[in-house]
Coordinates of C-alpha atoms in Angstrom, one line a residue:
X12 CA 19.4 -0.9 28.8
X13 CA 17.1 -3.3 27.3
X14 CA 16.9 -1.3 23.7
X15 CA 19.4 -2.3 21.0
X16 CA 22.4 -0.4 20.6
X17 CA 23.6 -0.8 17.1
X18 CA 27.2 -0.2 16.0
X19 CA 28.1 3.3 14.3
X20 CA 28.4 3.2 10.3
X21 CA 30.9 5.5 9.8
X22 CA 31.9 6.5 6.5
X23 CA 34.4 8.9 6.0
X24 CA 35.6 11.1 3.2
X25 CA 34.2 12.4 -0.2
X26 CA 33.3 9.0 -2.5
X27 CA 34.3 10.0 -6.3
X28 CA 31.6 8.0 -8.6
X29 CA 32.4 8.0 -12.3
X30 CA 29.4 7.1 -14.5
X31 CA 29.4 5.6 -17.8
X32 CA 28.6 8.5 -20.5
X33 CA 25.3 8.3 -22.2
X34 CA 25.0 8.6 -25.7
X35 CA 22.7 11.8 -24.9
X36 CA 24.8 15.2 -25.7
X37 CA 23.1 16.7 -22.7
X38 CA 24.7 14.9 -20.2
X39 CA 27.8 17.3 -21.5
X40 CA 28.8 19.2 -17.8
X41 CA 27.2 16.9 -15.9
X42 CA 29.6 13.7 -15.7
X43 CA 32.7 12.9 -14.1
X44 CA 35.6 13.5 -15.7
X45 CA 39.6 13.2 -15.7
X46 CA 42.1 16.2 -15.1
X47 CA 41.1 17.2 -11.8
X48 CA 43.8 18.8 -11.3
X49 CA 43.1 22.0 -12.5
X50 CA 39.8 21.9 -10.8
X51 CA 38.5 22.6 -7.3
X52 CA 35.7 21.3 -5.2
X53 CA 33.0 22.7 -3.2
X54 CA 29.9 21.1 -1.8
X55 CA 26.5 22.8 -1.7
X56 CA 23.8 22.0 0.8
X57 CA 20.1 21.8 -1.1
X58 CA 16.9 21.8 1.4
X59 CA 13.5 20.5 0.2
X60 CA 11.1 21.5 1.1
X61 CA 9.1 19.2 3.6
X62 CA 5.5 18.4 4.8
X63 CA 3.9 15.5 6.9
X64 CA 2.6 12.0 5.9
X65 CA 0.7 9.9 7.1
X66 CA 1.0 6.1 5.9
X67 CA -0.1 4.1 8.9
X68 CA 2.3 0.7 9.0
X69 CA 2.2 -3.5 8.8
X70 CA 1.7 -4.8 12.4
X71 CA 0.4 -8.0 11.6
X72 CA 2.3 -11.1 10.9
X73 CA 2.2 -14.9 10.1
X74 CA 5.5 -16.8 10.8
X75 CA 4.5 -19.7 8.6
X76 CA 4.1 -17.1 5.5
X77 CA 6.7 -15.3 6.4
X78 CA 10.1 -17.3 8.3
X79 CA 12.4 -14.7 7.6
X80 CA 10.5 -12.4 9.1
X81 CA 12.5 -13.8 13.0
X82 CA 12.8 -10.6 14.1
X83 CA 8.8 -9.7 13.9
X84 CA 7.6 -8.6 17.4
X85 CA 4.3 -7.7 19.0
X86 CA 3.7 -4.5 21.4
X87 CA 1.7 -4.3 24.6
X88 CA 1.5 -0.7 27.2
X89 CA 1.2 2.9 27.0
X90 CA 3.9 5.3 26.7
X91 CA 3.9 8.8 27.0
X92 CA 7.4 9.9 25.0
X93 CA 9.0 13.3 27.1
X94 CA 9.3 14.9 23.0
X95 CA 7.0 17.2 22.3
X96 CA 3.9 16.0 19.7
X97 CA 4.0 12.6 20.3
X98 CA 0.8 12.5 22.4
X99 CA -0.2 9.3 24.1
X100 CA 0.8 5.9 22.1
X101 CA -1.3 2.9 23.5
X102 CA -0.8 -0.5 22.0
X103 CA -2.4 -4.3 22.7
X104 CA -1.2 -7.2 20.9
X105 CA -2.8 -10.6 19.4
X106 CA -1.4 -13.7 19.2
X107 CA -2.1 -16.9 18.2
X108 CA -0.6 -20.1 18.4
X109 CA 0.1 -23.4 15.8
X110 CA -0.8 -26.9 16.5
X111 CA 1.3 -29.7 17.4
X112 CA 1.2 -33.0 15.6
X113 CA 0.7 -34.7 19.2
X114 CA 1.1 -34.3 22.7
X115 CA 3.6 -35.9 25.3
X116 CA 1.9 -39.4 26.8
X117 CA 1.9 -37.6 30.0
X118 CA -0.1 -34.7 29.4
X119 CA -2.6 -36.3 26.4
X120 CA -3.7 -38.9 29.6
X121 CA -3.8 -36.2 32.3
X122 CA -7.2 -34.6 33.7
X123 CA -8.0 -30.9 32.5
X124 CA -7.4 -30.4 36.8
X125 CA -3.7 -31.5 36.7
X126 CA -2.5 -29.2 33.9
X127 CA -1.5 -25.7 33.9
X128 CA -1.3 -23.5 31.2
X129 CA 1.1 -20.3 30.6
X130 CA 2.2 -17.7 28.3
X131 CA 5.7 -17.6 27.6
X132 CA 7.3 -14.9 26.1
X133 CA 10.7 -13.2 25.1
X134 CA 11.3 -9.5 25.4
X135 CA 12.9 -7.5 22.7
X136 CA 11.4 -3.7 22.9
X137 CA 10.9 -1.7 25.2
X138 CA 9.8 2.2 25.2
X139 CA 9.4 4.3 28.6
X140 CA 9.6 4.5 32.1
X141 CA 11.8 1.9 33.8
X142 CA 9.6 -0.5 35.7
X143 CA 10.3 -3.6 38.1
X144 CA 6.9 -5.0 36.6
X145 CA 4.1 -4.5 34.5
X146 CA 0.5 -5.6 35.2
X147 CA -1.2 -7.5 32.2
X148 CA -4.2 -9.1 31.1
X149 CA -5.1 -11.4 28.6
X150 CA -8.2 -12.5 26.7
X151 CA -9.2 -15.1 24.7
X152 CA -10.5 -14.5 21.3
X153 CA -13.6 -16.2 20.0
X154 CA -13.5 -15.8 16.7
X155 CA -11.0 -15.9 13.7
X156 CA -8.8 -12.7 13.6
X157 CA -7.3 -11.9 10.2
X158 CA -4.1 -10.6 11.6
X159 CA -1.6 -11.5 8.2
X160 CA -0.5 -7.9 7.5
X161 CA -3.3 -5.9 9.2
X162 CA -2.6 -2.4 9.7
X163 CA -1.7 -0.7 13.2
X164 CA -5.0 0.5 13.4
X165 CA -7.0 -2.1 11.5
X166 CA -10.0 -3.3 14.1
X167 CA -9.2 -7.2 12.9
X168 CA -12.0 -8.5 16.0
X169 CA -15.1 -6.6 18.0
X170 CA -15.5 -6.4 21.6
X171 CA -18.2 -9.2 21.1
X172 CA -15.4 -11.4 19.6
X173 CA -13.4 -10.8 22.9
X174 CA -14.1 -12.7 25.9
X175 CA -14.4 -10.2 28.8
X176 CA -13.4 -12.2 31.8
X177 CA -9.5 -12.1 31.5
X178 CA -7.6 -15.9 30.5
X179 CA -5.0 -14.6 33.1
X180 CA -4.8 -15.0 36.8
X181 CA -6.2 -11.9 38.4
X182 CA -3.2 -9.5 38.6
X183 CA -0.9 -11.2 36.8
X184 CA 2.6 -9.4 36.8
X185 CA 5.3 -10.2 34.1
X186 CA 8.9 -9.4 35.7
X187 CA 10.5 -6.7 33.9
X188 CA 13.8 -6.4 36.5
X189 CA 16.3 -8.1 34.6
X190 CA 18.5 -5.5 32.4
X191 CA 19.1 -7.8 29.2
X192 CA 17.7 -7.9 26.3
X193 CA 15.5 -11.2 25.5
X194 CA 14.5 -12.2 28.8
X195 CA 11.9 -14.7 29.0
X196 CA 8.5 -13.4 31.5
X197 CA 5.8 -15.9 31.7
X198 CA 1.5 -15.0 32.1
X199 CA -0.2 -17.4 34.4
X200 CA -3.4 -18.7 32.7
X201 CA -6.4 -18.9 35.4
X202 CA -7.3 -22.3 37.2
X203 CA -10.0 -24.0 35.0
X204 CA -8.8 -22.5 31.8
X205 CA -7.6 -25.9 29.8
X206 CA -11.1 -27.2 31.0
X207 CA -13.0 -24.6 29.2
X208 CA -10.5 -24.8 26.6
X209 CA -10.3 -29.2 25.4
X210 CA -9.1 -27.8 22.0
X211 CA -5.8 -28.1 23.7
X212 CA -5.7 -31.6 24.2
X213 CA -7.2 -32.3 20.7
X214 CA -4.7 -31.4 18.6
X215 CA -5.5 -33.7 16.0
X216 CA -2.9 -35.4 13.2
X217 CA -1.6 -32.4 12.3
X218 CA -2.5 -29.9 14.5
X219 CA -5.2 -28.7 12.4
X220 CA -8.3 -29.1 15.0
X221 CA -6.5 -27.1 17.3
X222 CA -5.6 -24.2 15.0
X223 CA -9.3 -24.2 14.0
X224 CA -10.9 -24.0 17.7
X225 CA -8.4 -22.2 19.0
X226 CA -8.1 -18.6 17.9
X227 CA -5.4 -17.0 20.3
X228 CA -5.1 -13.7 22.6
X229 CA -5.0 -10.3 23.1
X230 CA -2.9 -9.2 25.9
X231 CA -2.9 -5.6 27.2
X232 CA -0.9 -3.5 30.2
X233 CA -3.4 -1.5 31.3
X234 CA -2.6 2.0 33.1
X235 CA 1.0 1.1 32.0
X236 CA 3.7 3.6 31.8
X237 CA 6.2 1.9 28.8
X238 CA 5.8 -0.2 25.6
X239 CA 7.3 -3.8 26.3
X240 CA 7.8 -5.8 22.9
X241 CA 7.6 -10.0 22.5
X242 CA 9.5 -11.9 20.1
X243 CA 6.6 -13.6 17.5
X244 CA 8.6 -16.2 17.0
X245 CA 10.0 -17.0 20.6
X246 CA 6.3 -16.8 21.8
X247 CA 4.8 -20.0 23.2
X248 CA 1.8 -21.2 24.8
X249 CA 2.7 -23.8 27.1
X250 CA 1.3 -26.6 28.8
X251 CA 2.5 -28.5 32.3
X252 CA 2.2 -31.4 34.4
X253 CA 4.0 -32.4 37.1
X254 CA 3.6 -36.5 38.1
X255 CA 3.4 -38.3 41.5
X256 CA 7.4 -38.4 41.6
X257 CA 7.7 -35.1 41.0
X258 CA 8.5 -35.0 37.1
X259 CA 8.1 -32.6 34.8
X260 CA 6.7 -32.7 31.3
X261 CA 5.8 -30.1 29.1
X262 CA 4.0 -29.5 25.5
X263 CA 4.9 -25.7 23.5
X264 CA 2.3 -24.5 21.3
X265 CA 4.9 -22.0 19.0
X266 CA 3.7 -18.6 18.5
X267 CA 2.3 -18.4 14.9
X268 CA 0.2 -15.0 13.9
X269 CA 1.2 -11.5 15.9
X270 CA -0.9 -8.2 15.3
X271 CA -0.4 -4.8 17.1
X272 CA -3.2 -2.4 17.8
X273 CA -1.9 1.0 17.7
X274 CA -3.5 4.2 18.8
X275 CA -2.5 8.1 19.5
X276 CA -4.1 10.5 21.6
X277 CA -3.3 14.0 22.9
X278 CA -0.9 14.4 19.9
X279 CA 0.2 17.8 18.7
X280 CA 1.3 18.7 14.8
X281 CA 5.4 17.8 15.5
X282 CA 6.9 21.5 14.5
X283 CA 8.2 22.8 17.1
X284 CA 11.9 24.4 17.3
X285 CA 12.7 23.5 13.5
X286 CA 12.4 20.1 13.6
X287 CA 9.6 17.9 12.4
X288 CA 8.3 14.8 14.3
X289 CA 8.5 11.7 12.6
X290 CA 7.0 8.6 14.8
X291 CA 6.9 5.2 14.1
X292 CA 3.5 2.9 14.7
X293 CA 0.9 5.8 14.1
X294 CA 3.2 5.9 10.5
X295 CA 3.8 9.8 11.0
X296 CA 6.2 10.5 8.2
X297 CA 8.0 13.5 6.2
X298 CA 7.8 13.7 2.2
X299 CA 10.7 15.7 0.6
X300 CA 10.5 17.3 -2.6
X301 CA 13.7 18.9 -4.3
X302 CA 12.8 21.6 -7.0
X303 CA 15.0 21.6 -10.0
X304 CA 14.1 24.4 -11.5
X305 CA 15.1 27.1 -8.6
X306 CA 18.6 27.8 -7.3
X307 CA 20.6 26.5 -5.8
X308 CA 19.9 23.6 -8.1
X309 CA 18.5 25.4 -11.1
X310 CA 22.1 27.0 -11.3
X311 CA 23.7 23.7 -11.2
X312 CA 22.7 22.4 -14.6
X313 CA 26.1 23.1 -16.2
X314 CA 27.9 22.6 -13.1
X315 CA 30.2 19.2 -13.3
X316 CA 28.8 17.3 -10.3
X317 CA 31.1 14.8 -8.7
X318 CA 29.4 13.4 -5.6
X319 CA 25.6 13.7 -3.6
X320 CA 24.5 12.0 -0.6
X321 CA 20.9 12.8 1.2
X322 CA 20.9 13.3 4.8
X323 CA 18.2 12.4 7.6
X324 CA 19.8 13.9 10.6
X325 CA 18.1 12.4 14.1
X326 CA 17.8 15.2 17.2
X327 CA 16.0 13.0 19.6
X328 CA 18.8 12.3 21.6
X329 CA 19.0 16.0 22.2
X330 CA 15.9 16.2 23.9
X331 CA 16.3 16.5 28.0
X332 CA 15.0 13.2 29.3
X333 CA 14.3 12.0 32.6
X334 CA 17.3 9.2 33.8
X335 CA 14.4 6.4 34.0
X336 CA 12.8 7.0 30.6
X337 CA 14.2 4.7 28.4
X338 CA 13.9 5.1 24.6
X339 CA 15.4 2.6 21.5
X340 CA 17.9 3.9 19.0
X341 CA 16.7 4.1 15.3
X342 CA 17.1 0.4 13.8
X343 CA 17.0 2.2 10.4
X344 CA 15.0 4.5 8.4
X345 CA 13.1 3.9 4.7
X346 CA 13.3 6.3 2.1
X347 CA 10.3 5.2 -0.5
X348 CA 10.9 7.3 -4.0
X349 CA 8.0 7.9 -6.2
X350 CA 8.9 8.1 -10.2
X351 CA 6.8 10.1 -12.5
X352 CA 4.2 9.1 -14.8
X353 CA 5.4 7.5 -18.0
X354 CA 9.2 7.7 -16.4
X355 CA 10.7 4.8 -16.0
X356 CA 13.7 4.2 -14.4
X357 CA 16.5 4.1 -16.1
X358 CA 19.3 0.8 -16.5
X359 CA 21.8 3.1 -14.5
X360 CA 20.0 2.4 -11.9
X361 CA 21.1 -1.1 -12.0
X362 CA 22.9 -2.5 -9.1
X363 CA 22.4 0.5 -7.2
X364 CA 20.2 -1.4 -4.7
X365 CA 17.5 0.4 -5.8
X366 CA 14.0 -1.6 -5.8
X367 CA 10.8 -1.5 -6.4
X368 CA 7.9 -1.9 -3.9
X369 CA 4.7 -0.8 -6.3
X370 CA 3.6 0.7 -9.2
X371 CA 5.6 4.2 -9.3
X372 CA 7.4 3.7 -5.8
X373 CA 11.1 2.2 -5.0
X374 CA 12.9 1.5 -2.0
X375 CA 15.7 3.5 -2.2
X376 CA 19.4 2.0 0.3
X377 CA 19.9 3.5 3.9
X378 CA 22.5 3.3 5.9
X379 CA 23.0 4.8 9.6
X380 CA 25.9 7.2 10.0
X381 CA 25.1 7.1 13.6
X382 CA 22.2 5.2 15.1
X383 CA 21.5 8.6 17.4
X384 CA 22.5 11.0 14.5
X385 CA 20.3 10.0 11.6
X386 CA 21.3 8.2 8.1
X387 CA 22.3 8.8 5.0
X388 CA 21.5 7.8 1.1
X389 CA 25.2 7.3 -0.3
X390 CA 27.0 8.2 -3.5
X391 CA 26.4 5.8 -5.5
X392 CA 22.3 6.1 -5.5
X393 CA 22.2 9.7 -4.7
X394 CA 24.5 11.2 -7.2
X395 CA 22.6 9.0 -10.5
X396 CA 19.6 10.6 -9.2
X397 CA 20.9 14.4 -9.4
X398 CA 22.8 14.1 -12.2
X399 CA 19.8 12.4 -14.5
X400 CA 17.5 14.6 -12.4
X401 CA 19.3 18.0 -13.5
X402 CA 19.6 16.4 -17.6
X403 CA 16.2 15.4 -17.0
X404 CA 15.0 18.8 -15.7
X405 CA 17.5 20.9 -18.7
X406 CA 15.3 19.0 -21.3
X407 CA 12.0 20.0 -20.3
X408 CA 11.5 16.7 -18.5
X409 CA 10.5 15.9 -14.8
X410 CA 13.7 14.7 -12.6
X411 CA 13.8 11.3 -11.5
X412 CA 11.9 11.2 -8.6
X413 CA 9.4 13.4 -7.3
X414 CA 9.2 12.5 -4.1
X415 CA 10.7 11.6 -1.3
X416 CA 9.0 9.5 1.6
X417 CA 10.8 9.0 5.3
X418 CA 9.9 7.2 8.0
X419 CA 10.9 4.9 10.9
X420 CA 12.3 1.3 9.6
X421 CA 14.7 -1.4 10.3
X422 CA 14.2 -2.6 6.9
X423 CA 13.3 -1.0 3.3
X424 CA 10.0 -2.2 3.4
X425 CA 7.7 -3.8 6.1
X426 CA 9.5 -2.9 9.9
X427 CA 8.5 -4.6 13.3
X428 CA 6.0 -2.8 14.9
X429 CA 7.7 0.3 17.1
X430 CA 6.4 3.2 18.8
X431 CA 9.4 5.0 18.6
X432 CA 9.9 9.0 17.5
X433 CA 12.5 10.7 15.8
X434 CA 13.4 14.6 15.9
X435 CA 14.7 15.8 12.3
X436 CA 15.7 19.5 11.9
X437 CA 14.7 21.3 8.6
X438 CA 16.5 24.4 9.5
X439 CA 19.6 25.4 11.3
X440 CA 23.1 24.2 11.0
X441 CA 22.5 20.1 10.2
X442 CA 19.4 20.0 8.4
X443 CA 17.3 17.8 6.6
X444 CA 19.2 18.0 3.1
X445 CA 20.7 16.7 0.2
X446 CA 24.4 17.5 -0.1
X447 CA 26.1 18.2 -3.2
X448 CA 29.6 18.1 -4.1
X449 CA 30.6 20.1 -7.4
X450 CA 33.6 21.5 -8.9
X451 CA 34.8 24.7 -10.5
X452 CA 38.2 25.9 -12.5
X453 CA 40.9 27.2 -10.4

């Protein structure tokens, strides 16, 4: 399978979290305290209740901003996903390339004729039906695109900014037959194309005049059937020229700006069967909200409470699929919480691995239980948040977060560009939920 399979993070038994005592008298019946003996344990499931978001993601990336950001990718194709709602996702990606300080003697002195130029690029997505090969094209761009942290659906060039005859060789095919992650396909660039082109040869000192006459690609797989993602960093342009005797020298332009266009069609509303659809790319999300002041957690405000953990189970991998559709596992999920007005977070927060992103919103730590099961929020961030949500709540105060946003993530924050959906149930026997462990006298 080409999509990553990530190792299972299992975590097994109930975690017992003492908290320091606050100085507050109402924390009284909701810490942790000793003699358990005399006590027994029960755990209580609590459902919020759910509707959809939409918070449409980052696609666009600069590697020289951003280094760490190795594991950025950009999409090309069309996939129609077998789970019901997800419509149509179509996606065409940009990139552009950096300049080198100077070329190899043998290709700076060769005619425009005895070069040829090619895309190089390393897989490391793919989403859809199993293909030998994939037919692409690829344009150049005429104008400056503004692609550092564009949004899936940003517009960052016009049609007039395109060029419409392709860059490519007419039908170019990239080889999608090998079963391995990161394999390397190459795009033939037409006959003629570093003669129209001399910014290639010109790089300058520093690279400068290239980066400023050259403005990069967009490459599409038109009337595809799967999603095929490239490596932004791995991506090169390259150029080749092959002497009377037969050797070989090349000159790799390094892949420096990535966007993805994004777009959804034929999509239905995601409810179907109690589950709600959460898809990554088009940034279809879920908001959770827990409300304190009904049961079961109303009831819980004198209750000793000695563990919590939130749960995002995943059902995709329940859906019937056809053998040569092939979809990625979840790299993660991000849970964003959203504080309350003139609420700020408290110091036992600290060390939690809680953070914030903006103004009222924080990035709250996921781990997968089971990269086809869903993830979790653990004890130590999830119980803080009930117990000061319920004290919070008891003295006519609004519980620590409001909010609750999920979506599709390898990372807290900004995620490389995916298409992929995820199937959580809100009802049934393994819903969305946080669960609560409490105890009562024997």
């Amino acid at each position: 399978m080409r999509s990553s399979w990530l190792p299972a993070l299992l975590v097994g038994g109930a975690l017992l979290v003492s908290l320091t005592a606050c100085s507050d008298s109402s924390d009284v019946g909701l810490g942790v305290g000793s003699g358990l003996g005399d006590e027994e344990f029960s755990t209580i499931d609590v459902t919020p209740t759910v509707r959809d978001t939409t918070v449409v993601p980052i696609t666009g990336d600069n590697q020289q901003q951003r280094p760490s950001r190795n594991e950025w990718r950009f999409l090309i194709g069309e996939v129609n996903d077998p789970i019901e709602g997800t419509g149509t996702v179509t996606t065409e990606g940009y990139v552009d390339f950096a300049g080198l300080d100077d070329l190899p003697a043998a290709i700076d002195t060769a005619d425009a004729e005895d070069l040829t130029a090619e895309l190089r690029l390393t897989t490391s997505y793919f989403h859809g039906y199993s293909t030998e090969s994939m037919e692409v094209k690829v344009y150049d761009l005429t104008e400056e695109a503004d692609m550092d942290s564009a949004r899936a659906t940003a517009d960052i060039l016009s049609e007039d900014e395109v060029e419409s005859s392709p860059a490519s060789v007419v039908s170019s095919q990239i080889d999608l037959s090998e079963s391995e992650d990161s394999t390397t396909v190459t795009i033939e660039l037409r006959a003629g194309w570093i003669a129209d082109h001399p910014s290639v040869l010109n790089p300058g000192n520093d690279g400068s005049n290239f980066e400023e006459n050259f403005h990069g690609f967009r490459i599409e797989a038109p009337d595809s059937r799967a999603v095929v993602g490239f490596s932004s960093s791995a991506a090169a342009l390259r150029l080749r020229t092959v002497s009377s005797s037969n050797d070989t020298t090349t000159a790799d332009y390094s892949g420096l700006k990535t966007f993805t266009h994004i777009e959804r069609t034929g999509a239905g509303d995601g409810r179907t069967s109690g589950h709600r659809l959460i898809q990554g790319g088009v940034g279809k999300g879920l908001a959770m909200e827990w409300n304190f002041r009904t049961d079961p957690l109303d009831s819980l405000r004198s209750t000793p409470l000695y563990g919590a953990k939130i749960f995002v189970p995943n059902n995709a991998s329940t859906v019937e699929t056809p053998s040569n559709f092939e979809r990625p596992r979840p790299q993660g999920y991000s849970i964003i919480a959203t504080r309350p007005e003139d609420e700020p977070l408290s110091e036992e927060f600290r060390g939690t691995g809680i953070f914030a992103i903006s103004g009222r919103d924080y990035a709250l730590p996921v781990a997968l239980s089971d990269a086809s099961t869903g993830a979790f929020v653990g004890d130590n961030v999830s119980l803080p948040i009930f117990l000061q949500s319920l004290q919070r709540v008891r003295n006519g105060r609004p519980p620590v977060f409001t909010t609750f946003g999920v979506s599709i993530s390898g990372r807290a924050s900004t995620s490389p560009p995916t298409t992929l959906p995820v199937l959580v149930p809100v009802d049934g026997t393994n819903p969305l939920r946080a669960t609560l462990t409490t105890s009562r006298p024997k």
